[in-house]
Each structure stands twice: as C-alpha cells, then as structure tokens.
mmCIF file of C-alpha atoms in Angstrom:
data_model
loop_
_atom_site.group_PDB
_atom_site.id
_atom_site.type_symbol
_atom_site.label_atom_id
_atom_site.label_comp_id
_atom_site.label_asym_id
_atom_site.label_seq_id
_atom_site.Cartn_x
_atom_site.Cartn_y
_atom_site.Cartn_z
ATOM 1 C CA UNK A 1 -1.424 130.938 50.256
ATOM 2 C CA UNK A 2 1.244 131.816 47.214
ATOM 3 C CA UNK A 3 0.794 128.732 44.426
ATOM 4 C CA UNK A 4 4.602 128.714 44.882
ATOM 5 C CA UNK A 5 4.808 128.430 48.340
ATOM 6 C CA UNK A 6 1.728 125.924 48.464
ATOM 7 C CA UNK A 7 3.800 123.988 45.646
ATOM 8 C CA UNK A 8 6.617 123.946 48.176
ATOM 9 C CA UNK A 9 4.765 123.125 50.726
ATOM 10 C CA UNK A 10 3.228 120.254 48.755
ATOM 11 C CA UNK A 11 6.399 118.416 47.864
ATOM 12 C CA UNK A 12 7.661 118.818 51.583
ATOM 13 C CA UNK A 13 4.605 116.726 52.345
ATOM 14 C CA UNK A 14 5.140 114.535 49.549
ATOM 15 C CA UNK A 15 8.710 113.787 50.839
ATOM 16 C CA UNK A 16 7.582 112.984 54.299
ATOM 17 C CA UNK A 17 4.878 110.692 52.929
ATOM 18 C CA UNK A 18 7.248 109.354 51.000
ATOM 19 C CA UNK A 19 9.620 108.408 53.818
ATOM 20 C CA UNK A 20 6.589 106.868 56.051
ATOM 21 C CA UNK A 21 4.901 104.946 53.076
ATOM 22 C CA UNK A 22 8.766 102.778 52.541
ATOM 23 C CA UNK A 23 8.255 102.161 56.164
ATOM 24 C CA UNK A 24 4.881 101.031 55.794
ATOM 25 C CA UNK A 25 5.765 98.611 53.258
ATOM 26 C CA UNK A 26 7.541 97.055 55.091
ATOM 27 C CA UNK A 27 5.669 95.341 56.429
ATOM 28 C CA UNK A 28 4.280 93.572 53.715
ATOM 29 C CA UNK A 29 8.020 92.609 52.429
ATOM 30 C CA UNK A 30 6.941 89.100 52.970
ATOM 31 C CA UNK A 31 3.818 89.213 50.691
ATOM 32 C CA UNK A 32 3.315 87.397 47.060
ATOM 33 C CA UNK A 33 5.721 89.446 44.657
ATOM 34 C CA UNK A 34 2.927 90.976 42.586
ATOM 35 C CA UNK A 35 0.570 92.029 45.616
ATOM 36 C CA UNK A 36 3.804 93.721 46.972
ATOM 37 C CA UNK A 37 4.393 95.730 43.822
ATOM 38 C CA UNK A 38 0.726 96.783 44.025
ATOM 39 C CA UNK A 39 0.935 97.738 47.309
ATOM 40 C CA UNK A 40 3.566 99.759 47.256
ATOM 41 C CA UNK A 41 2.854 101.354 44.265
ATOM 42 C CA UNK A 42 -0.151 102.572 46.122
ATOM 43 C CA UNK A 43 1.522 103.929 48.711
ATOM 44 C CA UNK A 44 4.669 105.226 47.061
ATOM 45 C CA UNK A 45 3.480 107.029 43.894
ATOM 46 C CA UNK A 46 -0.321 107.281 44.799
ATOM 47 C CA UNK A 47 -0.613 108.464 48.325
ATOM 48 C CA UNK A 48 3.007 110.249 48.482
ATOM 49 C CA UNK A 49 3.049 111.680 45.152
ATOM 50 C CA UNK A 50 -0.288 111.971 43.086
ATOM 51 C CA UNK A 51 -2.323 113.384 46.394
ATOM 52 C CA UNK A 52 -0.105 116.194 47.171
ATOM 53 C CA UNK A 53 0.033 116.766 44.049
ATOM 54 C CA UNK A 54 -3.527 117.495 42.821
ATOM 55 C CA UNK A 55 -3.820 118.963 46.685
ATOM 56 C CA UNK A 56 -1.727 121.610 45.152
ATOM 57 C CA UNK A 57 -3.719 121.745 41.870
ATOM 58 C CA UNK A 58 -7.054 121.713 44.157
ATOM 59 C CA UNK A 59 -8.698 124.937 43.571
ATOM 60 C CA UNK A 60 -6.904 125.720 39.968
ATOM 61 C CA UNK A 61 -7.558 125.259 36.463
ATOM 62 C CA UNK A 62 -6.102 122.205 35.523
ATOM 63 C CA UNK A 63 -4.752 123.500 32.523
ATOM 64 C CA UNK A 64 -2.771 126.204 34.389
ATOM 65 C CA UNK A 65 -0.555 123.315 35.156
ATOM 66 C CA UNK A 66 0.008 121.811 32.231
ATOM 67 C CA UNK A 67 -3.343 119.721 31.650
ATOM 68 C CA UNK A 68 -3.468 120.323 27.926
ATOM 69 C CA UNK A 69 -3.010 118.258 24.575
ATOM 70 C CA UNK A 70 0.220 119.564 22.678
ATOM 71 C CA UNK A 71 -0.885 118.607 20.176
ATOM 72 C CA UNK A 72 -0.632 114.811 18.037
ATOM 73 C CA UNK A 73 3.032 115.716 16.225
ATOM 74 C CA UNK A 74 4.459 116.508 19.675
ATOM 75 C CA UNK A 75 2.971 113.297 21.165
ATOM 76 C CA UNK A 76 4.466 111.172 18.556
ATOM 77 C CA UNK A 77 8.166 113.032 18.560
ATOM 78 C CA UNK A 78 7.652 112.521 22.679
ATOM 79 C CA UNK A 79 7.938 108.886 22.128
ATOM 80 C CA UNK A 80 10.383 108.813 19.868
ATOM 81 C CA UNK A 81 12.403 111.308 22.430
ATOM 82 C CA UNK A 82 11.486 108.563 25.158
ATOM 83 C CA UNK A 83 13.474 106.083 23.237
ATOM 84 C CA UNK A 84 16.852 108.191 23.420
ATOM 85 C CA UNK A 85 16.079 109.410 26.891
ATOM 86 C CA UNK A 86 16.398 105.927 27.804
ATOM 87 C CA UNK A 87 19.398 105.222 25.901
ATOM 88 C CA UNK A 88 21.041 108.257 27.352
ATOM 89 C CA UNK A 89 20.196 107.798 30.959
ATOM 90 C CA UNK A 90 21.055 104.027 30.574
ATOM 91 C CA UNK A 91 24.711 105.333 28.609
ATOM 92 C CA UNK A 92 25.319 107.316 32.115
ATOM 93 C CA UNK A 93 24.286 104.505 34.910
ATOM 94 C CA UNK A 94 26.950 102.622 32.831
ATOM 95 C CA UNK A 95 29.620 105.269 33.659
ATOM 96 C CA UNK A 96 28.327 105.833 37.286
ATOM 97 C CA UNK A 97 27.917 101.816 37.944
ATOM 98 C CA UNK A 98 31.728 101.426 36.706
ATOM 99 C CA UNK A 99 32.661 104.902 39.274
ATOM 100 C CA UNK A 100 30.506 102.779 42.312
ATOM 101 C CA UNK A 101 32.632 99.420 41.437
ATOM 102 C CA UNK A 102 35.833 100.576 41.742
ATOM 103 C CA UNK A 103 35.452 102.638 44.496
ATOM 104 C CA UNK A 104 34.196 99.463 46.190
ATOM 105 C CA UNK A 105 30.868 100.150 46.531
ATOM 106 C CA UNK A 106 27.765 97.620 46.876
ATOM 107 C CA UNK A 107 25.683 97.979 43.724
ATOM 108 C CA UNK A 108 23.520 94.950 44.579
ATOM 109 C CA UNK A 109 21.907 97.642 47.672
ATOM 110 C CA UNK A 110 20.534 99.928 44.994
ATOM 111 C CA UNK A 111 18.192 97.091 43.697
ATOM 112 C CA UNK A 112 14.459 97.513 44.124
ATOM 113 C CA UNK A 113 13.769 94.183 43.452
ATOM 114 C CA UNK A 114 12.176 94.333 40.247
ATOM 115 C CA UNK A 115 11.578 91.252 38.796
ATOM 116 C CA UNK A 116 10.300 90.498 35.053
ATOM 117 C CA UNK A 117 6.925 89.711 34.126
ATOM 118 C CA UNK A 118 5.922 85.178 34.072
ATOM 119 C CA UNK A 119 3.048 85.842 31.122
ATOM 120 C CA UNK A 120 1.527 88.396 29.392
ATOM 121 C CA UNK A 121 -0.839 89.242 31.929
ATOM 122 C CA UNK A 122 1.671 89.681 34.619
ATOM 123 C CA UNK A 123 3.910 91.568 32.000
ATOM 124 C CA UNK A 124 0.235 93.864 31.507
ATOM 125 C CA UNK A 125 0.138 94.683 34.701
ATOM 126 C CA UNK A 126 3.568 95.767 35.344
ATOM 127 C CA UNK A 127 3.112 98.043 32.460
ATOM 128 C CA UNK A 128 0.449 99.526 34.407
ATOM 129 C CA UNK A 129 2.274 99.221 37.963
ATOM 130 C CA UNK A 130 6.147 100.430 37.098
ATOM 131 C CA UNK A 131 5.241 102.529 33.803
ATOM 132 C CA UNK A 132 1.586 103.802 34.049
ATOM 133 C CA UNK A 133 1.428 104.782 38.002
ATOM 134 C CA UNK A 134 5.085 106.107 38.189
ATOM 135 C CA UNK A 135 4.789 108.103 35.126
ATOM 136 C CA UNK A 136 1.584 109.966 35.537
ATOM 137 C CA UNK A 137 2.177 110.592 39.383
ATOM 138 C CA UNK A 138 5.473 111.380 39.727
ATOM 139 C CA UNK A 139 5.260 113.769 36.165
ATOM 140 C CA UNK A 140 2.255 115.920 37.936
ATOM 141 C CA UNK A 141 4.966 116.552 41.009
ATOM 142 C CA UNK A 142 7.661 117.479 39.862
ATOM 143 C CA UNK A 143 6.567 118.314 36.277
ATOM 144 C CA UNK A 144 2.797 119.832 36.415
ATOM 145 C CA UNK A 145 3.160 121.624 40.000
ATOM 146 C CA UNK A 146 6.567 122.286 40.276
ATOM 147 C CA UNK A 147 7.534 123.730 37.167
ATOM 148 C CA UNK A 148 4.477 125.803 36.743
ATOM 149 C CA UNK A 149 4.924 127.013 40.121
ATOM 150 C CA UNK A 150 8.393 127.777 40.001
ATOM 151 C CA UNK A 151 8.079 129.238 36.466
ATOM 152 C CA UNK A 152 9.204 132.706 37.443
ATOM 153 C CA UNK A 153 12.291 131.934 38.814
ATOM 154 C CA UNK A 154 13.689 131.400 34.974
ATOM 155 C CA UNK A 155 13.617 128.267 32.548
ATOM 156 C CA UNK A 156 17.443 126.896 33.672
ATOM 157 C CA UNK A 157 16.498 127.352 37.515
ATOM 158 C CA UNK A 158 13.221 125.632 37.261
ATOM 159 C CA UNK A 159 14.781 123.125 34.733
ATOM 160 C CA UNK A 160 18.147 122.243 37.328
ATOM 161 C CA UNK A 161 15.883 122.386 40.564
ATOM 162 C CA UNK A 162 12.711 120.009 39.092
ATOM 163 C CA UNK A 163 15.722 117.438 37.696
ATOM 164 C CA UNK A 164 17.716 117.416 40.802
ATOM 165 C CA UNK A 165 14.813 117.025 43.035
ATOM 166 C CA UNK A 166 13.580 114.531 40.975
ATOM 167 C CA UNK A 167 17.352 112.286 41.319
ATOM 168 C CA UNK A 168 17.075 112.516 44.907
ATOM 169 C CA UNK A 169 13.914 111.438 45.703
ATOM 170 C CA UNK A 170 14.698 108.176 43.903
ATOM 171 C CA UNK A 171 17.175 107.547 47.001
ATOM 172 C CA UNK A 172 19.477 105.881 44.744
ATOM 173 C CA UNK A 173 22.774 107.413 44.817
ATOM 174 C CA UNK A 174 24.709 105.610 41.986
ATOM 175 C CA UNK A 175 21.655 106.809 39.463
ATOM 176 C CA UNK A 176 21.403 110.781 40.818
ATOM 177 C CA UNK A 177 23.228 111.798 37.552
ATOM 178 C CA UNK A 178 20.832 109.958 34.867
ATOM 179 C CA UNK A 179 17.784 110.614 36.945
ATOM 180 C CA UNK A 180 18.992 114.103 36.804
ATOM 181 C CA UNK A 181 19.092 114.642 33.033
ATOM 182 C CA UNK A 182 15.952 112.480 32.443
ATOM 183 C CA UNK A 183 14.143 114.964 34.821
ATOM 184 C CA UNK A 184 15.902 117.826 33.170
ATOM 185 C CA UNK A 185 14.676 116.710 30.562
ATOM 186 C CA UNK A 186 11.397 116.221 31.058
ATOM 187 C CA UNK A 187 10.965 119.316 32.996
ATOM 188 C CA UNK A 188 12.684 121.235 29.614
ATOM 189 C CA UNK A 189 9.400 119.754 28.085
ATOM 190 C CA UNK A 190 7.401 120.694 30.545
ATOM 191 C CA UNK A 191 8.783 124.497 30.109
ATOM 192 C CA UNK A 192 8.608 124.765 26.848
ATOM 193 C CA UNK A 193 5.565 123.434 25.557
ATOM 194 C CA UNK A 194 2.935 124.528 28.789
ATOM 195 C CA UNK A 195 1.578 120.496 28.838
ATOM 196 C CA UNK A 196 2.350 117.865 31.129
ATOM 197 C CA UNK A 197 1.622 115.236 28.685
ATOM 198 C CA UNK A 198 4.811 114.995 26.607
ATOM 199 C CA UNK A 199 7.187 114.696 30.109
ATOM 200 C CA UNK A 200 4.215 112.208 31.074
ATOM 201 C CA UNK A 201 5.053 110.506 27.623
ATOM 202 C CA UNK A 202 8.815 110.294 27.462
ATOM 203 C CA UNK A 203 8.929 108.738 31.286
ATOM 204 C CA UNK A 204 6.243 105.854 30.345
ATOM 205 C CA UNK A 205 8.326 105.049 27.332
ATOM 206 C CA UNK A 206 11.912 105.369 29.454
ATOM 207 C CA UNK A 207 10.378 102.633 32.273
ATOM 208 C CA UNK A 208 8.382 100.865 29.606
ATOM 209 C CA UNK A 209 11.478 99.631 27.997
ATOM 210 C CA UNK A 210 13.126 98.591 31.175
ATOM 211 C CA UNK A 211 10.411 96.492 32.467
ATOM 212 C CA UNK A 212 10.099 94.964 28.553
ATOM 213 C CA UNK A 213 13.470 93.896 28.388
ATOM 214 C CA UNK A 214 14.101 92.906 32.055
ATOM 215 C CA UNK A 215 10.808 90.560 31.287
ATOM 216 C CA UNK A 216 12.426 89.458 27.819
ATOM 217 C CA UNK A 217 15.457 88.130 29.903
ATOM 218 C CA UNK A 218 13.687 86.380 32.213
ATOM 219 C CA UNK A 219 12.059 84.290 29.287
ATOM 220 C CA UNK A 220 14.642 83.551 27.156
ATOM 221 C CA UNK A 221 18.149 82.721 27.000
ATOM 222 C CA UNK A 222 18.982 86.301 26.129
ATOM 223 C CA UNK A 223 19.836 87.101 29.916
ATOM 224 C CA UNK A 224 23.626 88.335 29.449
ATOM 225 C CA UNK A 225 22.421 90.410 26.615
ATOM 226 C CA UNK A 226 19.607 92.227 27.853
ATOM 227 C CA UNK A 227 19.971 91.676 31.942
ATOM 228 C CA UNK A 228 23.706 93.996 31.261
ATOM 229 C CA UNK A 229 21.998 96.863 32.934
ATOM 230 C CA UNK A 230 20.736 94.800 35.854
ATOM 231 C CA UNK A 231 23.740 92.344 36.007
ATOM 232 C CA UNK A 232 26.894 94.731 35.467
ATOM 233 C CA UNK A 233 28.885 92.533 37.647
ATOM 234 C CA UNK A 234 29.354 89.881 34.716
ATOM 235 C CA UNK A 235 30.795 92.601 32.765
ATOM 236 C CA UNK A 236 34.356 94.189 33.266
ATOM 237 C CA UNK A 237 34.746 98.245 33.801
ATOM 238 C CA UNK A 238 36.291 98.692 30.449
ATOM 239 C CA UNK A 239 33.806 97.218 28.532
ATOM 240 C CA UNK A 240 30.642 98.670 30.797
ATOM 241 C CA UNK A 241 32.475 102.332 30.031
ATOM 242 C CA UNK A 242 32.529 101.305 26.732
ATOM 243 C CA UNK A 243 28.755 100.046 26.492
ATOM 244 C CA UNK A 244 28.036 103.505 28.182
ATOM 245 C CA UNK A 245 29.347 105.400 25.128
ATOM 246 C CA UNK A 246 27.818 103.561 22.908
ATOM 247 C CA UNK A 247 24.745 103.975 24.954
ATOM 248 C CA UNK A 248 24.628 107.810 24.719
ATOM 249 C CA UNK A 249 25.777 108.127 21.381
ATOM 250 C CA UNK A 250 22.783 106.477 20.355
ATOM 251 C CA UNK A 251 20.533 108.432 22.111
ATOM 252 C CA UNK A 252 21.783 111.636 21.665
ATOM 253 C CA UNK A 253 21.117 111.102 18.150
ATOM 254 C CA UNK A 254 17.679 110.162 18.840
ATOM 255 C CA UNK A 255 16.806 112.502 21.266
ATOM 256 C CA UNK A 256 18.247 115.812 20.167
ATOM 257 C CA UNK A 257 16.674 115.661 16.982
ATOM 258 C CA UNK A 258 13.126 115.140 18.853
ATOM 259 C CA UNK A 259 13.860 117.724 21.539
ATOM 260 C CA UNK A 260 14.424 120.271 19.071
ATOM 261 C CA UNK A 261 11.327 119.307 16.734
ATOM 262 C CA UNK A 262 8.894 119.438 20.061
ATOM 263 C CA UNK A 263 10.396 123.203 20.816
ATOM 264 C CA UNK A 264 10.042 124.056 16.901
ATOM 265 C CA UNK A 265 6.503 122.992 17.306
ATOM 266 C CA UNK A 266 5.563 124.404 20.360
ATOM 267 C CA UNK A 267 7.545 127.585 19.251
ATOM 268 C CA UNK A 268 5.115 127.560 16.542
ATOM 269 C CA UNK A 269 2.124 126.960 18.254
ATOM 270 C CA UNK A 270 2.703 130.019 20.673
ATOM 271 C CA UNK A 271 3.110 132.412 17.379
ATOM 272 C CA UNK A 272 -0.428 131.172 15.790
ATOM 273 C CA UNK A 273 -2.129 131.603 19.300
ATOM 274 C CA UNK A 274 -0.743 135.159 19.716
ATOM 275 C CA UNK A 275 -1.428 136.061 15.483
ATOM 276 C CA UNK A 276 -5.155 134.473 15.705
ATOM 277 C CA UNK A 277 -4.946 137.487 19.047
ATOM 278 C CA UNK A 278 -3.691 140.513 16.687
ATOM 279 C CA UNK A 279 -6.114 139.111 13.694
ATOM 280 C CA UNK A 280 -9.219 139.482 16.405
ATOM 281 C CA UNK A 281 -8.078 142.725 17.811
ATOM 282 C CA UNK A 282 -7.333 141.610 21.174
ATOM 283 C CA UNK A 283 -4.208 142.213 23.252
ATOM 284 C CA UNK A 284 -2.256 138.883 22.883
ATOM 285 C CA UNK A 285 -1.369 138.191 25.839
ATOM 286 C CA UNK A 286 -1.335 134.366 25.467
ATOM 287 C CA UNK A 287 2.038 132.866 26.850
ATOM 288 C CA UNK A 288 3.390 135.965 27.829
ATOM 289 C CA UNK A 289 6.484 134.602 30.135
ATOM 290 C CA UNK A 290 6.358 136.499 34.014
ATOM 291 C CA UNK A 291 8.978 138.584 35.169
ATOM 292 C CA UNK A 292 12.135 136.353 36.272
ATOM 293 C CA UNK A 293 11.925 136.932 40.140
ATOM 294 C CA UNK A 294 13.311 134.775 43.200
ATOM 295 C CA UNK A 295 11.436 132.262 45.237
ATOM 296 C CA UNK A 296 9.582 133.784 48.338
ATOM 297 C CA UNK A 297 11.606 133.576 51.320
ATOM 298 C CA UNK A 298 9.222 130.993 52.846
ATOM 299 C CA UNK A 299 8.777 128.514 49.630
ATOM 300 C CA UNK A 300 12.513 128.920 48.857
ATOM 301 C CA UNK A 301 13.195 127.929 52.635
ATOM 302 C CA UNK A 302 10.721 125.025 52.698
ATOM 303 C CA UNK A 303 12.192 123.502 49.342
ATOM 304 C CA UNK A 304 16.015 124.390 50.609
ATOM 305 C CA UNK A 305 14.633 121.878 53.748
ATOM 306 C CA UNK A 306 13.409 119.427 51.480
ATOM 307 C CA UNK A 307 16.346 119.194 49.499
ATOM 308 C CA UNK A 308 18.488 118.581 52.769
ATOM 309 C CA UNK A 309 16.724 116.001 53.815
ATOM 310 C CA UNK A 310 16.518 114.008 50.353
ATOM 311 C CA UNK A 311 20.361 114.661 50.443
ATOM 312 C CA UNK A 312 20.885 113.426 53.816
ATOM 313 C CA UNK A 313 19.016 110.114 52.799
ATOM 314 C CA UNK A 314 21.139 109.760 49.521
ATOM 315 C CA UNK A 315 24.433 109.933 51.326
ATOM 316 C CA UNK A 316 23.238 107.428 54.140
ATOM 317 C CA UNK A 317 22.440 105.233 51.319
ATOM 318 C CA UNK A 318 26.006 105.848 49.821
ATOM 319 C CA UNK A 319 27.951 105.251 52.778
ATOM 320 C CA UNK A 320 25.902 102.239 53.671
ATOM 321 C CA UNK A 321 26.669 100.609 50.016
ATOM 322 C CA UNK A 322 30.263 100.292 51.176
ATOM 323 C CA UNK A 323 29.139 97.921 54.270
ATOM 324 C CA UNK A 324 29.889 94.457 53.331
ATOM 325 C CA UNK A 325 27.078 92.830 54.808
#
C-alpha cells in the first residue's frame, strides 16, 4: 500500500469516525458540562483523528512525517505567528458572521457550546481539552500525514487541499474561510520547514487565546468586550465589518513578519545540512524536493469522496441555519 493512498485512505476513515463519534456523543448531551467536554474530546480528536493518524504513520519513521525539532528560534517565532493567526482568522469570521446575518442566517446553530472556565483548575483543564488534544491530533492529520504524503503533488496543491479539508471537517459553514487560511497556514509551515511542531504550535496558541478570553468574560464584567466574537448579535454589521479590519490588519502585521522569519530559518537550515554533505564528501541529498506528480488514481479518488461528503455535511448545516426553529 502507496503512503499516499494509505494517507487517503486514513482520513476517509477518520471522516467516518468522525461522523459516528458526534453521534455517539450524543448520548451523553445530558452529562455534567466538563465530563461532556472530556468525553467528546476523546472521541472526536482521539479516536477519529489521532488513531488514523499514527495508523498511517504505523510502520514509518516518525520523523518522515514531520516528528522533528525545528529548531528553538522557529518555536518561539511559531508563537508569536499563533498570535496573528488568531487575529487574522478572528478579522475574517467577523466578515463571514456579518455575510450569515444579513442573509438571514442562524448563527446561534454554529455554537459548540463552549463555555469558559469557573477556576483555575477548570480553566487548566480546558487548556488541555480545547487547546492541547485538538492541536496535537488534528495537526498530525492533516499536517504530519497529509502533507508529507501529498508532498509530490506541489507545495500550493498540498497547501489548498490540507487547508480546505481542514475547514470542512469543522462542519461549520460560516467559519470555512478562516479555518481555511489558518490550515493554509499551518500546512505552509508544515511544507516548508519538514516538522510538525511549529503548525502544532501556532494552533495551540490560536485556541489557547479563545478559550482565555471566553473564560476572562465569564469572570468579569468585561463580557461585551471580549464575548464580541461569541456574542456578534449585540453588535451592528457596520461596526462587526469594521472590527474585522481592524482584526486582520493587526495580524497581518504580526504574522507575515513571523511567516517569513520561520521560512528564512528553515531556508537556512536546509543549506547547512546540504554544505556539512559537500564538506564530508557525500552526495547531499538531504531535502531534495520529489518530482511534482499527480495523486494516484485510487488516493486521488478516495480523497475526491471524502471531500464530497464533508461538503455535503457543510451545506446541510447551511441550509439548516436558515430554519427558524
């Protein structure tokens, strides 16, 4: 079995999973808030996610799929790139919130029920439960196997089909386009420096700063101010287009600047690796990139499936968002 066909494979799986574990929860919708999360962070990220996922390392050297340290400098940049990933993809729910409200839509359905931390040990363990689990096991998906996997097919293809897969398995229509360029951007990471760790980085910063300020709002009297994201009816559509502006300004100007330093870097890297080759009289065949070729007929088939379905399931959701129930 092809790594790129098992990778395909593996995500089919993971999307099926995926699909059965939401009805499995289900049944524990009546359960204590905080055993719920658990729960269903088990099932969603653990069992539908993370185990395809290393089933499709199994076998491998982990470090074939992006298992490696990039190095301390990268890590550090990756957080600071976390910080205007945020801003950016919070800039464009803004502007795609605003589209959803004057078409009429339901925003309210898109809510996952997130609710902010009671103490610090509460707030602890949703640090572990919404940044932790979702960052590692989503990150070695659509990160680690499918952008090693799909390497050959070219960095923009691999970049626009690990992003976009990555937006619709959220199942949130309204947020496709900023889950889209976080992923993009994460999988650009991925690409460019060979380690899973920085994408793994600038997610766990991205959801740590939700889950800090939605817990901020619910202890203190800083609700309208922070809630704005979660509460964008109290707002009007000029001034949430507005907010989203200001939003991405700021972190563009954050995250560009990071971006580019974490390419310089790994840029860098790559050219001492493949002089310390030369110097020891050895071919250097470290990071040599593999010819740009298609998908296999079957993988490319079994992902063009997947896709369908996760489409299917995101227009359901956005024609149901317009029932007034």
């Amino acid at each position: 079995m092809s790594r790129e066909y098992k990778a395909s494979l593996m995500l089919a799986l993971s999307v099926a999973l995926f699909f059965i574990m939401q009805l499995v929860s289900v049944a524990f919708v009546n359960m204590d808030y905080i055993w719920l999360l658990v729960i269903s962070t088990l099932l969603i990220s653990v069992v539908s996610l993370l185990l395809p996922a290393l089933f499709a390392i199994k076998g491998n050297n982990p470090r074939d799929f992006g298992f490696i340290s990039p190095g301390v400098s990268t890590i550090l940049i990756s957080i600071a790139l976390g910080v205007g990933a945020f801003f950016i993809s919070t800039g464009i729910n803004a502007f795609t919130t605003a589209l959803m409200e004057t078409l009429g839509a339901n925003s309210e359905i898109y809510s996952q029920g997130i609710e902010g931390a009671a103490g610090l040990g509460q707030y602890m363990l949703l640090v572990v439960l919404m940044c932790v689990f979702p960052a590692v096991c989503e990150e070695t998906m659509f990160r680690s196997v499918l952008v090693t996997s799909w390497r050959h097919i070219g960095r923009k293809k691999v970049i626009m089909l690990s992003g976009m897969l990555f937006a619709l398995m959220h199942i949130t229509p309204s947020s496709i386009p900023s889950f889209f360029v976080l992923g993009a951007i994460m999988a650009a990471l991925m690409y460019d420096t060979k380690s899973v760790i920085p994408a793994i980085i600038v997610h766990f910063v991205n959801n740590f700063i939700s889950i800090s300020l939605l817990s901020l709002a619910s202890n203190s009297d800083l609700v309208d101010l922070v809630e704005t994201a979660q509460a964008v009816e109290q707002v009007d559509i000029g001034t949430l287009l507005l907010m989203g502006v200001i939003y991405m300004v700021i972190g563009a100007i954050i995250a560009a600047p990071s971006f580019f330093a974490i390419k310089g870097i790994a840029k860098k890297r790559t050219y001492e690796k493949r002089l310390a080759y030369i110097e020891s009289g050895e071919t250097p065949i470290i990071d040599i990139e593999p010819e740009q070729t298609k998908l296999s007929a079957p993988a490319r088939n079994i992902m063009i499936c997947t896709a369908a379905v996760l489409v299917i399931a995101n227009v359901a959701m956005f024609l149901f968002s317009f029932v007034q129930l």
